[in-house]
Every structure is written in C-alpha cells, then in structure tokens.
Tab-separated table of C-alpha atoms in Angstrom:
chain	number	residue	atom	x	y	z
A	1452	UNK	CA	38.788	109.726	113.541
A	1453	UNK	CA	39.417	111.636	116.572
A	1454	UNK	CA	42.523	113.936	116.630
A	1455	UNK	CA	44.624	112.103	119.138
A	1456	UNK	CA	44.377	108.471	117.330
A	1457	UNK	CA	48.036	107.540	115.406
A	1458	UNK	CA	46.787	107.025	112.249
A	1459	UNK	CA	45.316	110.729	112.053
A	1460	UNK	CA	48.593	112.083	112.910
A	1461	UNK	CA	50.551	110.053	110.763
A	1462	UNK	CA	48.033	110.848	107.461
A	1463	UNK	CA	48.178	114.936	109.088
A	1464	UNK	CA	51.757	115.122	109.425
A	1465	UNK	CA	51.708	113.226	106.257
A	1466	UNK	CA	49.730	115.880	104.311
A	1467	UNK	CA	50.446	119.050	105.905
A	1468	UNK	CA	54.436	118.220	105.230
A	1469	UNK	CA	53.364	117.552	101.604
A	1470	UNK	CA	51.769	120.702	101.304
A	1471	UNK	CA	54.182	123.477	102.518
A	1472	UNK	CA	57.267	121.207	101.068
A	1473	UNK	CA	55.780	121.538	97.588
A	1474	UNK	CA	54.617	125.177	98.356
A	1475	UNK	CA	58.816	125.512	99.099
A	1476	UNK	CA	59.365	123.477	95.953
A	1477	UNK	CA	57.132	125.698	93.700
A	1478	UNK	CA	58.911	129.169	95.383
A	1479	UNK	CA	62.430	127.939	94.722
A	1480	UNK	CA	61.543	126.665	91.265
A	1481	UNK	CA	59.694	130.320	90.281
A	1482	UNK	CA	62.871	132.321	91.275
A	1483	UNK	CA	66.020	130.253	90.542
A	1484	UNK	CA	66.963	131.446	87.491
A	1485	UNK	CA	66.572	135.167	88.816
A	1486	UNK	CA	68.581	133.873	92.168
A	1487	UNK	CA	70.899	132.162	89.368
A	1488	UNK	CA	71.568	135.523	87.150
A	1489	UNK	CA	72.357	137.013	90.695
A	1490	UNK	CA	74.859	135.100	91.812
A	1491	UNK	CA	76.316	135.174	88.316
A	1492	UNK	CA	76.257	139.197	88.682
A	1493	UNK	CA	77.609	139.148	91.589
A	1494	UNK	CA	80.755	136.710	90.488
A	1495	UNK	CA	81.203	138.508	87.388
A	1496	UNK	CA	80.997	142.055	88.567
A	1497	UNK	CA	83.522	140.905	91.222
A	1498	UNK	CA	86.100	140.175	88.422
A	1499	UNK	CA	84.926	143.414	85.913
A	1500	UNK	CA	85.931	145.987	89.217
A	1501	UNK	CA	89.045	144.120	90.252
A	1502	UNK	CA	90.007	144.529	86.492
A	1503	UNK	CA	89.395	148.402	86.817
A	1504	UNK	CA	85.980	148.218	84.466
A	1505	UNK	CA	82.859	149.564	85.014
A	1506	UNK	CA	79.694	149.469	84.198
A	1507	UNK	CA	75.924	150.198	84.733
A	1508	UNK	CA	73.515	147.555	84.683
A	1509	UNK	CA	73.612	143.645	84.826
A	1510	UNK	CA	73.361	143.664	81.055
A	1511	UNK	CA	76.058	145.815	80.409
A	1512	UNK	CA	78.373	143.797	83.052
A	1513	UNK	CA	77.857	140.274	81.286
A	1514	UNK	CA	78.393	141.469	77.508
A	1515	UNK	CA	81.821	143.317	79.155
A	1516	UNK	CA	82.544	140.094	80.939
A	1517	UNK	CA	81.782	138.059	77.416
A	1518	UNK	CA	84.324	140.272	75.315
A	1519	UNK	CA	87.188	140.600	78.150
A	1520	UNK	CA	87.453	137.870	80.352
A	1521	UNK	CA	87.387	133.648	79.399
A	1522	UNK	CA	87.220	130.896	81.442
A	1523	UNK	CA	90.577	129.023	81.792
A	1524	UNK	CA	90.139	124.814	81.159
A	1525	UNK	CA	92.524	122.082	81.911
A	1526	UNK	CA	93.792	119.640	79.435
A	1527	UNK	CA	90.854	117.453	79.984
A	1528	UNK	CA	88.463	120.733	79.072
A	1529	UNK	CA	87.331	121.171	82.612
A	1530	UNK	CA	86.880	124.304	84.476
A	1531	UNK	CA	90.026	124.936	86.905
A	1532	UNK	CA	88.929	124.766	90.723
A	1533	UNK	CA	88.760	127.292	92.231
A	1534	UNK	CA	87.855	129.025	89.166
A	1535	UNK	CA	90.777	130.786	87.070
A	1536	UNK	CA	90.201	133.749	83.876
A	1537	UNK	CA	92.384	135.210	81.512
A	1538	UNK	CA	91.858	138.902	80.904
A	1539	UNK	CA	92.865	141.719	78.920
A	1540	UNK	CA	93.418	144.802	80.940
A	1541	UNK	CA	94.840	147.975	78.985
A	1542	UNK	CA	95.689	145.467	76.223
A	1543	UNK	CA	97.321	143.677	78.115
A	1544	UNK	CA	97.255	140.170	79.097
A	1545	UNK	CA	96.207	139.316	82.427
A	1546	UNK	CA	95.046	136.212	84.590
A	1547	UNK	CA	92.296	136.176	86.938
A	1548	UNK	CA	92.085	133.750	89.808
A	1549	UNK	CA	89.911	133.109	92.797
A	1550	UNK	CA	91.260	131.833	95.478
A	1551	UNK	CA	90.596	130.856	99.246
A	1552	UNK	CA	92.060	130.523	102.626
A	1553	UNK	CA	91.478	130.749	106.388
A	1554	UNK	CA	90.879	134.223	107.335
A	1555	UNK	CA	90.645	134.855	111.880
A	1556	UNK	CA	86.660	133.629	112.020
A	1557	UNK	CA	85.968	131.903	108.624
A	1558	UNK	CA	87.656	131.389	105.287
A	1559	UNK	CA	88.219	134.243	103.210
A	1560	UNK	CA	87.643	134.396	99.153
A	1561	UNK	CA	89.391	136.709	97.379
A	1562	UNK	CA	89.801	137.609	93.171
A	1563	UNK	CA	93.518	138.398	92.238
A	1564	UNK	CA	94.132	139.789	89.154
A	1565	UNK	CA	97.602	139.699	87.809
A	1566	UNK	CA	100.356	139.807	84.956
A	1567	UNK	CA	101.353	136.246	84.225
A	1568	UNK	CA	105.100	136.331	85.525
A	1569	UNK	CA	102.967	138.570	88.870
A	1570	UNK	CA	105.460	140.887	88.694
A	1571	UNK	CA	102.570	143.417	89.468
A	1572	UNK	CA	99.691	142.652	90.738
A	1573	UNK	CA	96.141	144.523	88.624
A	1574	UNK	CA	93.618	144.392	91.648
A	1575	UNK	CA	91.735	142.558	94.086
A	1576	UNK	CA	88.147	141.773	95.423
A	1577	UNK	CA	87.122	140.493	98.393
A	1578	UNK	CA	83.845	138.407	97.576
A	1579	UNK	CA	83.168	136.245	101.314
A	1580	UNK	CA	84.460	136.675	104.349
A	1581	UNK	CA	83.357	136.356	107.877
A	1582	UNK	CA	86.189	138.532	109.702
A	1583	UNK	CA	84.944	141.220	112.657
A	1584	UNK	CA	82.635	143.710	111.086
A	1585	UNK	CA	84.244	147.113	111.584
A	1586	UNK	CA	87.878	145.553	112.184
A	1587	UNK	CA	88.970	142.500	109.981
A	1588	UNK	CA	86.207	143.035	108.164
A	1589	UNK	CA	87.465	146.564	106.805
A	1590	UNK	CA	89.155	144.497	103.968
A	1591	UNK	CA	85.924	145.098	101.873
A	1592	UNK	CA	86.389	148.362	102.296
A	1593	UNK	CA	87.655	150.224	98.890
A	1594	UNK	CA	90.396	151.953	100.016
A	1595	UNK	CA	91.951	148.533	101.321
A	1596	UNK	CA	91.151	146.822	98.044
A	1597	UNK	CA	92.387	149.657	95.857
A	1598	UNK	CA	95.739	149.503	97.520
A	1599	UNK	CA	96.542	146.600	95.302
A	1600	UNK	CA	95.840	148.135	92.083
A	1601	UNK	CA	99.090	148.019	90.150
A	1602	UNK	CA	101.178	146.801	93.212
A	1603	UNK	CA	104.134	146.092	92.331
A	1604	UNK	CA	105.597	142.331	94.045
A	1605	UNK	CA	108.855	141.302	95.067
A	1606	UNK	CA	109.469	137.965	93.448
A	1607	UNK	CA	105.928	136.835	92.873
A	1608	UNK	CA	105.105	137.579	96.992
A	1609	UNK	CA	103.688	141.137	98.899
A	1610	UNK	CA	103.342	142.197	102.817
A	1611	UNK	CA	100.512	143.165	104.234
A	1612	UNK	CA	102.009	145.061	106.962
A	1613	UNK	CA	100.444	144.884	110.104
A	1614	UNK	CA	101.285	148.354	112.018
A	1615	UNK	CA	99.605	151.712	111.596
A	1616	UNK	CA	97.449	152.980	108.356
A	1617	UNK	CA	100.200	154.437	106.178
A	1618	UNK	CA	103.150	152.635	107.523
A	1619	UNK	CA	103.635	150.445	104.257
A	1620	UNK	CA	104.929	153.488	101.751
A	1621	UNK	CA	108.526	152.799	102.592
A	1622	UNK	CA	108.772	149.281	100.813
A	1623	UNK	CA	107.691	148.769	97.561
A	1624	UNK	CA	105.834	145.797	97.411
A	1625	UNK	CA	103.993	146.225	100.932
A	1626	UNK	CA	100.505	147.388	101.652
A	1627	UNK	CA	98.549	148.753	104.148
A	1628	UNK	CA	97.390	146.471	106.775
A	1629	UNK	CA	94.361	147.206	108.846
A	1630	UNK	CA	95.009	148.470	112.554
A	1631	UNK	CA	93.757	146.254	115.240
A	1632	UNK	CA	93.245	143.332	112.927
A	1633	UNK	CA	96.685	142.031	112.300
A	1634	UNK	CA	95.400	138.089	111.915
A	1635	UNK	CA	93.141	139.349	109.282
A	1636	UNK	CA	95.997	141.599	107.269
A	1637	UNK	CA	98.510	138.828	108.013
A	1638	UNK	CA	95.802	136.025	106.327
A	1639	UNK	CA	95.135	138.417	103.663
A	1640	UNK	CA	99.076	138.393	102.770
A	1641	UNK	CA	99.228	134.411	103.046
A	1642	UNK	CA	95.829	134.132	100.532
A	1643	UNK	CA	97.323	136.928	97.943
A	1644	UNK	CA	100.549	135.320	97.618
A	1645	UNK	CA	98.734	131.676	97.411
A	1646	UNK	CA	96.388	132.724	94.503
A	1647	UNK	CA	100.013	134.724	92.979
A	1648	UNK	CA	101.753	131.331	93.146
A	1649	UNK	CA	98.765	129.883	91.474
A	1650	UNK	CA	98.512	132.800	88.914
A	1651	UNK	CA	102.146	131.686	88.070
A	1652	UNK	CA	101.672	128.208	87.810
A	1653	UNK	CA	98.718	128.523	85.277
A	1654	UNK	CA	100.873	130.623	83.252
A	1655	UNK	CA	103.339	127.681	82.680
A	1656	UNK	CA	100.954	125.357	82.907
A	1657	UNK	CA	101.598	123.253	85.744
A	1658	UNK	CA	98.001	124.036	87.278
A	1659	UNK	CA	96.247	122.920	83.824
A	1660	UNK	CA	97.362	118.989	84.231
A	1661	UNK	CA	94.261	117.005	84.916
A	1662	UNK	CA	95.683	115.860	87.856
A	1663	UNK	CA	96.481	118.853	89.174
A	1664	UNK	CA	92.892	119.782	88.645
A	1665	UNK	CA	91.071	118.355	91.591
A	1666	UNK	CA	87.828	118.643	91.283
A	1667	UNK	CA	86.942	116.157	88.592
A	1668	UNK	CA	86.038	112.691	89.419
B	650	UNK	CA	39.249	144.074	113.395
B	651	UNK	CA	37.700	145.853	116.617
B	652	UNK	CA	39.720	148.912	117.725
B	653	UNK	CA	39.654	148.438	121.640
B	654	UNK	CA	41.015	144.708	122.223
B	655	UNK	CA	43.519	145.205	118.978
B	656	UNK	CA	44.675	148.375	120.581
B	657	UNK	CA	45.068	146.561	123.870
B	658	UNK	CA	47.211	144.133	122.023
B	659	UNK	CA	49.516	146.021	120.630
B	660	UNK	CA	50.338	148.204	123.538
B	661	UNK	CA	50.752	144.775	124.947
B	662	UNK	CA	53.328	143.587	122.498
B	663	UNK	CA	54.751	146.685	122.408
B	664	UNK	CA	55.726	147.865	125.866
B	665	UNK	CA	53.908	146.573	128.727
B	666	UNK	CA	54.774	142.051	127.640
B	667	UNK	CA	57.458	143.510	124.620
B	668	UNK	CA	59.492	140.149	124.136
B	669	UNK	CA	62.540	141.698	124.707
B	670	UNK	CA	62.078	143.691	127.816
B	671	UNK	CA	59.531	141.600	129.739
B	672	UNK	CA	59.452	137.680	128.082
B	673	UNK	CA	63.091	138.012	127.348
B	674	UNK	CA	62.989	136.191	124.323
B	675	UNK	CA	64.778	136.462	121.076
B	676	UNK	CA	68.093	137.598	122.846
B	677	UNK	CA	70.444	135.733	120.254
B	678	UNK	CA	69.696	137.975	117.513
B	679	UNK	CA	69.593	140.949	119.504
B	680	UNK	CA	73.363	140.471	119.841
B	681	UNK	CA	74.288	139.434	116.750
B	682	UNK	CA	72.682	141.875	113.997
B	683	UNK	CA	72.389	145.149	116.130
B	684	UNK	CA	75.281	146.928	114.581
B	685	UNK	CA	74.273	147.852	111.696
B	686	UNK	CA	70.508	149.599	111.272
B	687	UNK	CA	69.887	148.385	108.080
B	688	UNK	CA	70.507	144.531	108.386
B	689	UNK	CA	68.699	144.986	111.451
B	690	UNK	CA	65.629	146.877	109.967
B	691	UNK	CA	65.232	143.913	107.362
B	692	UNK	CA	65.770	141.026	109.453
B	693	UNK	CA	63.389	142.208	112.022
B	694	UNK	CA	60.884	143.146	109.311
B	695	UNK	CA	61.325	139.179	108.449
B	696	UNK	CA	60.498	138.296	111.941
B	697	UNK	CA	57.349	140.469	112.049
B	698	UNK	CA	56.296	139.357	108.608
B	699	UNK	CA	57.201	135.356	109.873
B	700	UNK	CA	55.517	135.681	112.916
B	701	UNK	CA	52.334	137.144	111.986
B	702	UNK	CA	51.938	134.700	109.058
B	703	UNK	CA	52.562	131.714	111.335
B	704	UNK	CA	50.306	132.607	113.742
B	705	UNK	CA	47.370	133.295	111.054
B	706	UNK	CA	48.087	129.811	109.903
B	707	UNK	CA	48.540	128.300	112.793
B	708	UNK	CA	45.433	129.503	114.405
B	709	UNK	CA	43.309	128.711	110.978
B	710	UNK	CA	44.527	125.346	111.366
B	711	UNK	CA	44.742	125.056	114.948
B	712	UNK	CA	41.018	122.993	114.627
B	713	UNK	CA	43.019	120.352	112.599
B	714	UNK	CA	46.381	119.800	114.388
B	715	UNK	CA	46.529	116.664	117.007
B	716	UNK	CA	48.511	117.837	120.373
B	717	UNK	CA	51.167	115.262	120.413
B	718	UNK	CA	52.587	116.707	116.931
B	719	UNK	CA	51.405	120.546	117.646
B	720	UNK	CA	55.130	121.700	118.027
B	721	UNK	CA	56.680	119.711	115.013
B	722	UNK	CA	53.888	121.221	112.901
B	723	UNK	CA	54.541	124.689	114.629
B	724	UNK	CA	58.320	123.991	113.474
B	725	UNK	CA	57.462	123.509	110.081
B	726	UNK	CA	55.045	126.246	109.211
B	727	UNK	CA	57.680	128.805	110.780
B	728	UNK	CA	60.433	126.932	108.691
B	729	UNK	CA	58.142	127.389	105.808
B	730	UNK	CA	57.424	131.190	106.073
B	731	UNK	CA	61.362	131.851	107.009
B	732	UNK	CA	62.542	130.276	103.882
B	733	UNK	CA	59.875	132.134	101.562
B	734	UNK	CA	61.700	135.241	102.879
B	735	UNK	CA	65.361	133.845	102.036
B	736	UNK	CA	64.155	133.127	98.813
B	737	UNK	CA	62.379	136.379	98.605
B	738	UNK	CA	65.642	137.971	100.035
B	739	UNK	CA	67.977	135.977	97.190
B	740	UNK	CA	65.811	136.786	94.307
B	741	UNK	CA	65.465	140.413	94.627
B	742	UNK	CA	67.969	141.698	97.199
B	743	UNK	CA	71.006	139.823	96.749
B	744	UNK	CA	73.087	142.365	98.113
B	745	UNK	CA	70.852	142.118	101.325
B	746	UNK	CA	71.201	138.541	101.381
B	747	UNK	CA	74.685	137.949	101.574
B	748	UNK	CA	75.399	140.587	103.927
B	749	UNK	CA	72.723	138.943	106.418
B	750	UNK	CA	73.779	135.170	105.763
B	751	UNK	CA	72.925	132.947	107.984
B	752	UNK	CA	70.590	135.643	110.009
B	753	UNK	CA	67.487	134.926	108.115
B	754	UNK	CA	67.720	131.053	108.227
B	755	UNK	CA	68.083	131.241	111.674
B	756	UNK	CA	64.381	133.080	112.645
B	757	UNK	CA	63.433	129.525	112.641
B	758	UNK	CA	64.989	129.488	116.086
B	759	UNK	CA	63.645	132.798	117.215
B	760	UNK	CA	61.922	131.703	120.093
B	761	UNK	CA	59.070	135.259	119.785
B	762	UNK	CA	57.583	133.139	117.150
B	763	UNK	CA	56.914	129.975	118.534
B	764	UNK	CA	55.735	131.597	121.850
B	765	UNK	CA	53.213	133.679	119.741
B	766	UNK	CA	52.058	130.429	118.135
B	767	UNK	CA	52.200	128.707	121.772
B	768	UNK	CA	50.647	131.332	123.752
B	769	UNK	CA	48.038	132.993	121.891
B	770	UNK	CA	47.459	131.501	118.015
B	771	UNK	CA	46.850	128.455	119.386
B	772	UNK	CA	43.464	129.719	121.218
B	773	UNK	CA	42.064	132.366	119.299
B	774	UNK	CA	41.251	133.358	115.851
B	775	UNK	CA	43.079	133.737	112.566
B	776	UNK	CA	43.019	137.703	111.893
B	777	UNK	CA	43.560	138.484	116.075
B	778	UNK	CA	47.058	136.003	115.549
B	779	UNK	CA	47.551	137.976	112.548
B	780	UNK	CA	47.680	140.610	114.538
B	781	UNK	CA	49.123	139.510	117.417
B	782	UNK	CA	52.428	138.254	115.471
B	783	UNK	CA	52.420	141.465	113.776
B	784	UNK	CA	52.807	143.675	117.082
B	785	UNK	CA	54.715	141.303	118.734
B	786	UNK	CA	57.402	141.682	115.976
B	787	UNK	CA	56.736	145.765	116.212
B	788	UNK	CA	58.025	145.484	119.615
B	789	UNK	CA	61.118	143.071	118.790
B	790	UNK	CA	61.564	145.523	116.185
B	791	UNK	CA	61.295	148.613	117.989
B	792	UNK	CA	63.887	147.271	120.794
B	793	UNK	CA	66.557	146.487	118.205
B	794	UNK	CA	66.411	149.574	116.053
B	795	UNK	CA	67.240	151.393	119.304
B	796	UNK	CA	70.210	149.489	119.852
B	797	UNK	CA	71.099	149.609	116.326
B	798	UNK	CA	70.692	153.399	116.304
B	799	UNK	CA	73.347	153.590	119.396
B	800	UNK	CA	75.915	150.862	118.038
B	801	UNK	CA	75.955	152.096	114.265
B	802	UNK	CA	76.332	155.503	115.479
B	803	UNK	CA	79.269	155.082	117.882
B	804	UNK	CA	80.709	152.072	116.148
B	805	UNK	CA	80.657	152.957	112.424
B	806	UNK	CA	79.577	157.149	113.200
B	807	UNK	CA	76.726	156.461	110.770
B	808	UNK	CA	73.003	156.034	110.925
B	809	UNK	CA	71.765	153.614	107.845
B	810	UNK	CA	75.154	153.679	106.111
B	811	UNK	CA	75.198	157.960	106.240
B	812	UNK	CA	78.166	159.300	107.680
B	813	UNK	CA	76.573	161.454	110.493
B	814	UNK	CA	79.331	161.770	112.893
B	815	UNK	CA	82.639	164.128	111.492
B	816	UNK	CA	85.536	161.874	110.096
B	817	UNK	CA	87.926	162.691	113.159
B	818	UNK	CA	85.255	160.452	115.555
B	819	UNK	CA	87.211	157.714	116.621
B	820	UNK	CA	84.729	154.959	116.340
B	821	UNK	CA	84.220	152.660	119.272
B	822	UNK	CA	85.312	149.140	117.995
B	823	UNK	CA	83.198	147.414	121.159
B	824	UNK	CA	79.803	148.707	120.042
B	825	UNK	CA	80.443	146.789	116.804
B	826	UNK	CA	81.242	143.459	118.323
B	827	UNK	CA	78.619	141.215	120.653
B	828	UNK	CA	79.848	142.248	124.080
B	829	UNK	CA	78.097	146.598	123.351
B	830	UNK	CA	74.682	144.306	122.847
B	831	UNK	CA	74.970	142.486	126.238
B	832	UNK	CA	75.802	146.012	128.371
B	833	UNK	CA	73.091	148.378	126.122
B	834	UNK	CA	70.109	145.619	126.271
B	835	UNK	CA	70.623	145.500	130.033
B	836	UNK	CA	70.514	148.915	130.324
B	837	UNK	CA	67.229	149.248	127.801
B	838	UNK	CA	66.139	146.730	130.252
B	839	UNK	CA	66.846	148.608	133.554
B	840	UNK	CA	65.156	151.464	131.866
B	841	UNK	CA	62.139	150.163	130.899
B	842	UNK	CA	61.706	148.409	133.975
B	843	UNK	CA	62.126	151.175	136.206
B	844	UNK	CA	59.564	153.365	134.320
B	845	UNK	CA	57.008	150.334	134.116
B	846	UNK	CA	57.112	149.691	137.647
B	847	UNK	CA	56.488	153.569	138.628
B	848	UNK	CA	52.936	153.532	138.688
B	849	UNK	CA	52.447	150.236	140.815
B	850	UNK	CA	55.001	151.998	143.498
B	851	UNK	CA	52.147	154.986	143.046
B	852	UNK	CA	49.314	152.509	144.067
B	853	UNK	CA	51.155	150.865	146.818
B	854	UNK	CA	51.702	154.309	148.760
C-alpha cells in the first residue's frame, strides 16, 4: 500500500497512537504506587513539620503521623474539604487545617496548626505557592514559617507586617512580612486568618455539619 | 560511530549552529528556568534526553511515516518521552518534580526538539540522529547553565544552592525575574556572534 493512501495514513496513525499510549499507561501503572506514596509523604511531612516533630525517613514519618494525627470527618462520615486533622502537640490537643487562598500570582496553600480556641498558632507550613521566586517565594523559607510557631493571636487573628523585617516585634500578634513582597505578605495574613476562622468553626462543630462540607454530592 | 562526522556534528550543535545563539530556538524555557542551576540542569537534561530519544525513534520509523501526518507523529513521539521523564521525576525525585512544576510538561513545546526531528532525523540514520539530538541538547544546556551561573550567583548569592557570596551581599532581585534572562541572553548572543564572525572578517581582508 502506498504511504499517501488515506487508508494507510489512518491505520498507521491509529497503530502508532495505540503503541505509544499503551507505553505511557504501562509506565504510569508501574509507578503509581510510588507516586501516591510520595504525595502522601509530602502531605504528612508538612503536617509533622508544622507540629514541630522530626523524623528520619518516610516509614518513620508514616508511623509518627498515625500516632499523633487523625483526620476529622463531618457528620456524614466524609473527610472535610479541604482536609483537617486533630493532633496532639506536647500533650496538648491542637487542630490542623489545610487552607488555600489567592496569592499574588496563584493560589497559596498552607497547613496551620493552632489551639482549638485559636489563641495561639502552633505552627505553619506553606505547601504550595507560585509567588515570585526570591521575593514572595521566600514564604517557604524557614525563618518566615518558624515565626508562626507559638505565635499568639489577637481575638484569633494575626497580622503580617509589611514594613521592614524585624518591625513586627512591637506588636504581639504580628509576624514579619517580606520586604518587597507586600502583596504576598498581605495574602499570607488573609489566608492564615481564614484558616484560623475555619479551625474555630471546626472546634465549635459548625464546620462539621454535612451541608457545610460542600465537597460531596 | 565514526569519529569525524560525529565530531563535526558535535561542534556544529554546540557552537556554529547552537540552538540558542544561532537558531534562536527554545527561548521561552531559557527565560523561565535559569534562575536556579539545579532546576536548569535537570530541565536541560530532560530536553537533551528527549531530543536524543525522539530523534532516534523518529529516524527509525521514518520510512513508515506518511508525509501528511509527519508532524502529528513527531509531536506524539516527543510527548511520549516527555511524559516518561515527568513520570520518572514524580516517582523518584518528587521534590524536583514539584519545583519544576509545569516546565517539564512544557519541554514538549521546546522548538529545538521538533526542529531536530524535522531538520536532521528525517534524513539520517537512527544512531546519527540520536547523537545529533544529544549534542543539540548539550548546546542548549551549556548556554542555559552559563545564564544560570550568573543569575543564581547574583540573584541568590549561591551556586547549586550552596551559598557562595558573603551574607552581607545584597542580592539582585532583577536577576531572579525573567527580564534579566532577556538581557543576559542578548549579551551572550552578542559575545558568541562577535567571536564567531571574527575568522570570516579575516578572510575578507
């Protein structure tokens, strides 16, 4: 059959698509457990680090996670969306909530650990962000995230000061923002306060009714 | 592989016909990823492997490909290898995969890969095409790594995430953002073109 014959073209395209797509499906299938484990580990390690716990490897992290953290479900028994967990930190009950909000370029997703009454934030981790590298992107740096450890709030709210680094020391419920990234700093304050509101709603039970948890059909 | 044509091909792809300096291909990724040496290395390595493997495959099946669907098949083969690389990164280097984010997928649209498939793999043997793809990718990698050295050093004060410059060094924010890549690429092209055009000038006089 000639190469330019339409029948040949169709058959050739069909066969080559099948071959390559099957190859991809196979590769995906062979690695999917590993990929899922990586994703689970990424989530768990963010929560453990936010709780201030340390671990040496993936297996230990998994054990530690099972021992200290349990997922919160609503009245219908479904996981909350975004997920939230109860945990213990230094023999104290804490609530852990994942929360997302708009940053400067894209959405920022954080994990916040706080006392159920949100008087004190116990830890914070940024798990996903698309801010300007070197400016807003610095919210993933250790010094920024560690500021939230045992950070007291005022009526369950915090502020991220937009002045120079170090200017927040005067106000007790304020952490340093990032110089040159005012919009990202503001967004971090909004998202953190949103997470704190949610933690209070989880603690008083109002976030646990099935209608509040809009994720399921 | 015979030495002389392979060497000539290497020299051509790295210097006289460099994808960035001369063909001006693959500029988008040049602007996007070059503020960190580690990410640049992994991404350009991905481009190198994809170019080599897709050129090899396309050259191997070139007798069978109808001209009408030539480009569709090229894109299919290129996407196949890029997705394989993405899967490998997600399974074994999840941290890198997270940092590179969409840039791995965007290797598919890197014009260098399709350029080599069209310009070389169509008319040459599989092994020679593999070598051509590999060296083209290498030429691309060398230019991007040069940019990354300058940008990471001045933008973050580090190389491969190791702090090089003293803590008091005020980093140049512009180096981290895309605009710096524009003028650095331009400066590099200017330098390369100036050096490349020197022997020609001598011949004339």
